[in-house]
XYZ file of C-alpha atoms in Angstrom:
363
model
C 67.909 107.246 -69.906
C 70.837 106.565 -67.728
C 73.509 103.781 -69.047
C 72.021 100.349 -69.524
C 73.695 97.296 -67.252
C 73.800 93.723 -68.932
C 74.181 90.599 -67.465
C 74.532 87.850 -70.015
C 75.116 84.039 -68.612
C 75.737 80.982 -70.751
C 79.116 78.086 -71.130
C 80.016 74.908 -70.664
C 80.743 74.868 -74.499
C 81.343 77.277 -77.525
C 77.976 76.644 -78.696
C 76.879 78.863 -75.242
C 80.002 81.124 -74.754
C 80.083 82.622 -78.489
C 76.195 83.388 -79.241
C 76.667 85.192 -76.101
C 80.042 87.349 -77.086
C 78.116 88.191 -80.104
C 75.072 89.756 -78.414
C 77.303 91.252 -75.844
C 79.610 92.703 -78.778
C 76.147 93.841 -80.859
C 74.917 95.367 -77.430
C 78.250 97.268 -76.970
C 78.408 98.437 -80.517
C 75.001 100.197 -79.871
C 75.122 101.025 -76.629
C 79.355 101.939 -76.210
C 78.878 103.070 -72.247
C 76.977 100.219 -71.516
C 78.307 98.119 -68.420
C 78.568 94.106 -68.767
C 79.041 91.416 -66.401
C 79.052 87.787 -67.971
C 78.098 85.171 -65.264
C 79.647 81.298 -66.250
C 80.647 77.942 -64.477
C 83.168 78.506 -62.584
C 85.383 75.694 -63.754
C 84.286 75.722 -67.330
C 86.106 77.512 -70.795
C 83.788 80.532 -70.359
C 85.968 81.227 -67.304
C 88.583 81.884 -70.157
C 87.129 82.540 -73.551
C 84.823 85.731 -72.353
C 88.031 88.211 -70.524
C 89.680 86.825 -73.823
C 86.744 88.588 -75.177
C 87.578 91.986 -73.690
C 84.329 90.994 -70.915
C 84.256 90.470 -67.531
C 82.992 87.637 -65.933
C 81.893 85.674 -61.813
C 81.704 81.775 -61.532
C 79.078 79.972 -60.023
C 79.447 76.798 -58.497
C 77.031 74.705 -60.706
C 77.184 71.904 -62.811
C 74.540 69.407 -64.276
C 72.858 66.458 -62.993
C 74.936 62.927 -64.328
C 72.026 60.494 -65.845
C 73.285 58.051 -63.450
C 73.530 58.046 -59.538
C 76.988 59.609 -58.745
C 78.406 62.105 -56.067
C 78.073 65.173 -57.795
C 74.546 63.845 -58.128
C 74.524 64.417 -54.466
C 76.243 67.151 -54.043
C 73.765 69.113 -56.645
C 71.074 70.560 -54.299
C 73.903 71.851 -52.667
C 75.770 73.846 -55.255
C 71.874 74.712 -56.871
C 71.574 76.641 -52.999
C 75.020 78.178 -53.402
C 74.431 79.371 -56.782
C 70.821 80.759 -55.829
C 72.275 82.681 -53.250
C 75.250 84.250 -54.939
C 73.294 85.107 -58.007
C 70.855 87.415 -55.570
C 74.442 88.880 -54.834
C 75.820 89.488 -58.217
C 72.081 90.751 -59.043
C 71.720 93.109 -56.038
C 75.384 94.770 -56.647
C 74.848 94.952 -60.428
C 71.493 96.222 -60.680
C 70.890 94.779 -64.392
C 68.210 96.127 -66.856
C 67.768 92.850 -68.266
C 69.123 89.675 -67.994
C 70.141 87.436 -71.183
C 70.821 83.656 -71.164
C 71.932 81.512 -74.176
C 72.035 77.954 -72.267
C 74.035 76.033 -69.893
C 73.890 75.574 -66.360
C 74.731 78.582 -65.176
C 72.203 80.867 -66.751
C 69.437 78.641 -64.884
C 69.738 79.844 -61.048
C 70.697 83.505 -62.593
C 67.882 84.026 -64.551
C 65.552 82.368 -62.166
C 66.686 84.957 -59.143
C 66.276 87.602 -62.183
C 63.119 86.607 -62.713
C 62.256 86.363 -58.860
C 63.324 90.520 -59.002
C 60.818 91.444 -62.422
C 64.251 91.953 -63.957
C 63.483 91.234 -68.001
C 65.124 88.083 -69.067
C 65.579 86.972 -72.575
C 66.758 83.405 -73.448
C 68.465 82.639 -76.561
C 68.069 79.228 -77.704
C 70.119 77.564 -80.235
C 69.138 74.297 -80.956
C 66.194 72.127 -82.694
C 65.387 70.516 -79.135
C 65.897 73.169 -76.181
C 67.862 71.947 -73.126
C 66.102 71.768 -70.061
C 67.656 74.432 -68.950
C 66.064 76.898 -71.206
C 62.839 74.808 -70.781
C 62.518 75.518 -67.420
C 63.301 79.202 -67.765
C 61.417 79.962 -70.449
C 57.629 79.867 -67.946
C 58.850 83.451 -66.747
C 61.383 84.879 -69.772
C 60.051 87.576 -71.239
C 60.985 86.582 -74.675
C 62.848 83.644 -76.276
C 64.812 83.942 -79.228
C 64.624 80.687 -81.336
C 66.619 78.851 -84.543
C 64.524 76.754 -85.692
C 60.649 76.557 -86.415
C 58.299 74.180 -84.356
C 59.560 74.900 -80.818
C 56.135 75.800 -79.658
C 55.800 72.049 -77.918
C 58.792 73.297 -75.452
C 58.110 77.126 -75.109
C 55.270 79.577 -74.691
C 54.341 80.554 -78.427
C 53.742 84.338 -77.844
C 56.427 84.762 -75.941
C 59.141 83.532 -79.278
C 60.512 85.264 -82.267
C 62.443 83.284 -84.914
C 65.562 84.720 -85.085
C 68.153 82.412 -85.826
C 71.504 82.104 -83.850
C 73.921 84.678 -83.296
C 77.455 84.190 -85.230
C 80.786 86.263 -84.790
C 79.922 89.358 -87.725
C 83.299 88.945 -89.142
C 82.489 85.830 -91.057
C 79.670 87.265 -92.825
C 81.734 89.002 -95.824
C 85.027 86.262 -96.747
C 85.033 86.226 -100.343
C 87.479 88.975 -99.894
C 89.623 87.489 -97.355
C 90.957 84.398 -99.554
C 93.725 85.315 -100.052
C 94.677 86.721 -96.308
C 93.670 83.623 -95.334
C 96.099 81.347 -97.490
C 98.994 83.841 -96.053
C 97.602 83.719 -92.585
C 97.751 79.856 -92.348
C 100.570 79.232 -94.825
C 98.684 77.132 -97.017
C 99.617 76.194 -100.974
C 97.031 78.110 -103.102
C 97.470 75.464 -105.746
C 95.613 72.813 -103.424
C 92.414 72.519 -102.199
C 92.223 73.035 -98.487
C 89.564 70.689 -96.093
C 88.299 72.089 -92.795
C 87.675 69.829 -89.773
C 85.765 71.394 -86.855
C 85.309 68.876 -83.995
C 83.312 70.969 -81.484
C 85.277 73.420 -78.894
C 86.399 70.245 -76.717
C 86.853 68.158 -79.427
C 85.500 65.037 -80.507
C 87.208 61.546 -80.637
C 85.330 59.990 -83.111
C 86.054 62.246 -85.894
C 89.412 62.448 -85.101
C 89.867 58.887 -84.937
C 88.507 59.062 -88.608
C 90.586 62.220 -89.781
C 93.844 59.955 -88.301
C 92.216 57.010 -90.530
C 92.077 58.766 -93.258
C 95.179 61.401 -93.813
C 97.107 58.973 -96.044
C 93.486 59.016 -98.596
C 93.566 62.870 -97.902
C 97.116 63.858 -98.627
C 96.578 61.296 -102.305
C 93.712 63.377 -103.309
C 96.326 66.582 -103.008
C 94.155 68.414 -100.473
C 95.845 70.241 -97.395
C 94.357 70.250 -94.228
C 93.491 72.587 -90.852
C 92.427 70.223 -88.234
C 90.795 71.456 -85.268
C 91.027 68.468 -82.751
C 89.840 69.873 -79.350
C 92.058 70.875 -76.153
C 91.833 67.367 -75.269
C 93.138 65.904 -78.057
C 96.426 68.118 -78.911
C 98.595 66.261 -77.397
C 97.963 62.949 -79.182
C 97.200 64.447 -82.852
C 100.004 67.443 -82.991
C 102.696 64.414 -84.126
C 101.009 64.743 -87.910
C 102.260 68.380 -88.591
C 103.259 68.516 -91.626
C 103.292 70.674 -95.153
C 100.117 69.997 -95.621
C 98.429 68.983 -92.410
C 98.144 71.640 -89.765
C 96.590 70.528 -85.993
C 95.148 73.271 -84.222
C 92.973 72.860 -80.223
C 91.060 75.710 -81.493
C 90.983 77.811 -84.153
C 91.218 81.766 -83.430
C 90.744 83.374 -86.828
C 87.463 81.538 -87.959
C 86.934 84.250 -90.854
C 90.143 83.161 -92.036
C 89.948 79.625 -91.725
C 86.007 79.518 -93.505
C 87.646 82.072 -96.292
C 90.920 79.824 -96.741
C 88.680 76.046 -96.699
C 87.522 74.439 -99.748
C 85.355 71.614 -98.169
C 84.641 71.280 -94.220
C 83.986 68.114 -91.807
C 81.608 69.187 -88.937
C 79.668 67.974 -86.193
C 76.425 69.644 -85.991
C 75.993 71.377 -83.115
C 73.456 74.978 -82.920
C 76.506 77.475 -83.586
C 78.521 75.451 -86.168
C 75.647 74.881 -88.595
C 74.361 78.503 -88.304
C 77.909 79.543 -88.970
C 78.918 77.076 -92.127
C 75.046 78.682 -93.477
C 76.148 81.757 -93.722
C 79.698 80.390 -95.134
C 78.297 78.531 -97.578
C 80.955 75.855 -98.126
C 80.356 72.208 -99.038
C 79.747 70.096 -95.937
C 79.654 67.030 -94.477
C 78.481 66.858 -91.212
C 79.027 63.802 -88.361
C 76.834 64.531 -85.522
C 77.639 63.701 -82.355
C 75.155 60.550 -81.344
C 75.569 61.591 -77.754
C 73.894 64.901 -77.253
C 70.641 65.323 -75.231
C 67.823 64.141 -77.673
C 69.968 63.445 -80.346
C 69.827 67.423 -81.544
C 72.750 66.956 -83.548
C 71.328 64.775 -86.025
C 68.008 66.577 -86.024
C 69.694 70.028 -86.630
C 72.095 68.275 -89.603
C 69.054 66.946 -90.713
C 67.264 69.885 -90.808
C 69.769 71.487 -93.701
C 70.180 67.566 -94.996
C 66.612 67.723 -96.069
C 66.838 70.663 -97.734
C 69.689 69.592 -100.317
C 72.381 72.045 -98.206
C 74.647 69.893 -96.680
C 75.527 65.702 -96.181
C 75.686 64.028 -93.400
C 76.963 60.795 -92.299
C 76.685 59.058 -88.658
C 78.928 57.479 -86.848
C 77.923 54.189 -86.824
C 78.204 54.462 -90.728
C 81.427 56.494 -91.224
C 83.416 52.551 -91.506
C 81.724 51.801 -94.461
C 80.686 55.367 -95.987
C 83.040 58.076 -95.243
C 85.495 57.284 -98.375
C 82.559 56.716 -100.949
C 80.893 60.470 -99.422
C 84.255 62.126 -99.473
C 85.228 60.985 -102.965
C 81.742 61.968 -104.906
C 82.236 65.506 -103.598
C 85.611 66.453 -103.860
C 85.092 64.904 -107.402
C 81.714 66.429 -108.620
C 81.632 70.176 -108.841
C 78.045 70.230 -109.533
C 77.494 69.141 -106.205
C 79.755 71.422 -104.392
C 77.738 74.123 -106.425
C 74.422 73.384 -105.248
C 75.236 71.855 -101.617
C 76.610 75.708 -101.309
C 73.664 77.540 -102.480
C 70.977 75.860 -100.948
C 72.813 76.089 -97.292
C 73.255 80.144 -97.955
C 69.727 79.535 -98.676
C 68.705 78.929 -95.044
C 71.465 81.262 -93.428
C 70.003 84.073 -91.094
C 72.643 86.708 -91.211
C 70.865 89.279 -89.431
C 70.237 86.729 -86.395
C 72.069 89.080 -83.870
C 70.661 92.452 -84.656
C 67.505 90.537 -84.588
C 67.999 89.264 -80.882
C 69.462 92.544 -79.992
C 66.307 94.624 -81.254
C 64.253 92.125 -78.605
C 66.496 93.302 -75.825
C 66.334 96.728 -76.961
C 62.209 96.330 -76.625
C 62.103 94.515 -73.079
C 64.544 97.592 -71.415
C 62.601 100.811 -73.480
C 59.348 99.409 -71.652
């Protein structure tokens, strides 16, 4: 058996770019000679976030259709064509043994010329309702690696495992890294510390409400890391302070989960499988404008199973202060909101996937 060649495509967000580091990082702890060529957007953070990775990475010109008549709506059959073609390149000079998409435009035309070669392709799909992406590949994948139960009314049912979503290993053991973590972010060990995650680009609603609210934070004596978005620096880096740190993004998420004592969330795929496995008390906003709503059906999901709150948007006027105050106040709550989310945490999620790949190339 010679040395196995991966291609692995997925972006346009974190909740794509990191499941697909953590397979590639699995993959190379197995398989150390192994070659790996990630395949993105060319204009989106992949394009940065994978060679900050240690991988390397080729852009396609490809981005989604707009629900609403625009010129890039035009211009789409024409960058689908490009992309078609230049993934036969990248395919034909690579020579992959399989070919592993975790969502996002990119990994459609790839894995559909992979597929047009009888190169294996797994897809890894994070989320409660699949994009169509992954819908569309998943007639010719080989297998699909799923999150959540009851995805048989989008995919093939013998072609998925439940596996649940790959997450960086380094956050799997942080009771011991408390007290790194306090050093690492200069934080007052005396106070309790709340984490806000807004997504890897951000999201302006909850940082409209974290601006709202920093005067009812700072009374309650808690400290705060707030991870705004890239977008968003600029206009929320003013509140600095002792006990109010802004961040775009966050680069020691071990740390930051060991050091928090409460977190804010949206509810994308990635973030909830990763605050399972933390097990911290959570409230979760998700965003209302995702395809399908999946947000609120995957903060739902752990909602209805006692592991986390939730709050939407549209009621975060008239709810947010009452949610915040009962559970920074009622340690019972904090007790069992943690155990039942470690409850539904899938830790071994990317040995799982990585035993699937492992299958499709030994055939």
């Amino acid at each position: 058996m010679g040395v196995f060649r991966f291609i692995i495509s997925g972006g346009g967000t974190g909740g794509h770019i990191y499941p697909a580091i953590a397979i590639a990082n699995e993959l190379k702890s197995r398989f150390p000679k192994a070659q790996f060529l990630f395949v993105g957007a060319q204009d989106k953070m992949e394009m940065q976030k994978v060679p900050q990775a240690g991988y390397s990475i080729k852009g396609l010109w490809i981005s989604g259709l707009q629900r609403k008549l625009t010129l890039q709506n035009l211009v789409f059959p024409i960058k689908l064509i490009f992309s078609l073609l230049k993934s036969i390149v990248i395919i034909k000079n690579f020579k992959p043994d399989i070919v592993i998409g975790t969502g996002g435009f990119a990994s459609g035309p790839l894995l559909q010329m992979a597929n047009l070669f009888n190169i294996p392709t797994l897809i890894q799909e994070q989320n409660s309702y699949p994009g169509i992406t992954n819908k569309l590949l998943s007639k010719r994948a080989n297998k699909i690696c799923v999150a959540y139960d009851n995805l048989d009314r989008f995919f093939p049912r013998e072609k998925m495992i439940l596996t649940g979503n790959p997450v960086r290993q380094d956050i799997i053991d942080i009771e011991n890294k408390r007290e790194e973590a306090i050093k690492y972010y200069n934080l007052d060990s005396s106070k309790k510390t709340l984490l806000i995650l807004g997504g890897s680009l951000g999201a302006r609603t909850v940082n409209q409400l974290i601006e709202k609210e920093l005067d009812f934070f700072v009374s309650q004596n808690i400290q705060i890391i707030w991870q705004c978005g890239k977008f968003y620096l600029d206009e929320y880096k003013k509140y600095n302070s002792d006990s109010i740190q802004v961040f775009a993004f966050l680069d020691r998420m071990d740390l930051v989960y060991a050091a928090s004592d409460f977190v804010i969330s949206r509810a994308g795929a990635s973030s909830v499988s990763e605050l399972s496995i933390v097990g911290k008390p959570v409230i979760f906003i998700p965003s209302p404008n995702v395809a399908e709503d999946h947000q609120t059906k995957n903060a739902k999901s752990i909602m209805d199973k006692k592991g986390a709150l939730m709050i939407k948007e549209s009621e975060l006027n008239e709810n947010f202060n009452s949610v915040f105050s009962d559970l920074v106040t009622n340690e019972n709550l904090q007790k069992q909101l943690s155990e039942n989310i470690k409850k539904l945490a899938k830790e071994k999620a990317t040995k799982d996937i990585v035993d699937e790949i492992v299958k499709l190339i030994k055939k």
